[in-house]
């Protein structure tokens, strides 16, 4: 059933071993290599069969970064925002392993609480799932500078770094914006933020009384500040996926597959 659902969502196996990807280097040809990639000039020079190696032949790294701070304690439709994030992270980690990528996870609040470096295969998936089963949101301000210093020290290989977090106002988002942007150019940062359906509904109200007008104005101001923060991340080169909570899993998997297809990792 799970495989059928992914097929229906368009999540199918990608082209293998560099087809249509950027040339990286030359190496000796081996059994199973595509004959179309043989470099005949290099073969003549070296006296042995040489093939072109493409970037897609390297196993790529996907690192899930979960913000467990106070904004993740809120609920949407009776479900905590962190629960939506965990489901999305589960789906993405499963899909990354299916595509033969390395997968890892970091979770932090006012300090780093869990870290699993990107690794390959089912063992890596089990380690990631173990972390995701244990995370809990906390009523603390997240320490973005500390978390990203830790990340820089412990994960030097290029990775699609998927940050599950949120922004609510300029003051709260300044540190997030600055630190997630610092991942570039070594890493490809993707910020996944969850929209607030209740806030959107209040901002769309047609006020009948003064109290409704005040609520509407406050909601509109919060949404403006939030969009400004997301815009700053985009201008800094961060990919941003801002989605309703119940669509987060589907959207982040689709984004990952799209980035793979376009050779962005």
mmCIF file of C-alpha atoms in Angstrom, residues 12 24 30 41 51 66 68 87 95 97 105 111 118 124 129 134-135 140 144 166 168 172 193 207 218-219 232 235 262:
data_model
loop_
_atom_site.group_PDB
_atom_site.id
_atom_site.type_symbol
_atom_site.label_atom_id
_atom_site.label_comp_id
_atom_site.label_asym_id
_atom_site.label_seq_id
_atom_site.Cartn_x
_atom_site.Cartn_y
_atom_site.Cartn_z
ATOM 1 C CA UNK A 12 9.213 6.542 -8.894
ATOM 2 C CA UNK A 24 32.855 14.836 -12.945
ATOM 3 C CA UNK A 30 34.260 -1.854 -14.883
ATOM 4 C CA UNK A 41 40.187 9.243 -26.572
ATOM 5 C CA UNK A 51 34.712 5.715 -18.666
ATOM 6 C CA UNK A 66 14.330 19.387 13.457
ATOM 7 C CA UNK A 68 12.035 21.341 18.754
ATOM 8 C CA UNK A 87 5.639 12.432 9.662
ATOM 9 C CA UNK A 95 12.362 7.986 0.224
ATOM 10 C CA UNK A 97 17.067 5.518 1.441
ATOM 11 C CA UNK A 105 19.131 13.638 11.470
ATOM 12 C CA UNK A 111 20.847 22.738 22.634
ATOM 13 C CA UNK A 118 24.235 10.724 7.230
ATOM 14 C CA UNK A 124 20.748 4.446 8.835
ATOM 15 C CA UNK A 129 13.514 6.512 13.025
ATOM 16 C CA UNK A 134 11.814 10.162 20.806
ATOM 17 C CA UNK A 135 11.673 13.870 19.964
ATOM 18 C CA UNK A 140 12.177 27.149 25.032
ATOM 19 C CA UNK A 144 20.018 28.466 16.187
ATOM 20 C CA UNK A 166 8.869 28.015 11.592
ATOM 21 C CA UNK A 168 6.346 34.039 13.384
ATOM 22 C CA UNK A 172 12.159 35.499 16.451
ATOM 23 C CA UNK A 193 7.827 25.808 7.345
ATOM 24 C CA UNK A 207 -15.131 41.830 10.940
ATOM 25 C CA UNK A 218 -3.038 41.348 14.437
ATOM 26 C CA UNK A 219 -3.213 38.240 12.249
ATOM 27 C CA UNK A 232 14.800 37.069 3.362
ATOM 28 C CA UNK A 235 16.942 36.098 -1.195
ATOM 29 C CA UNK A 262 17.282 18.588 -11.699
#
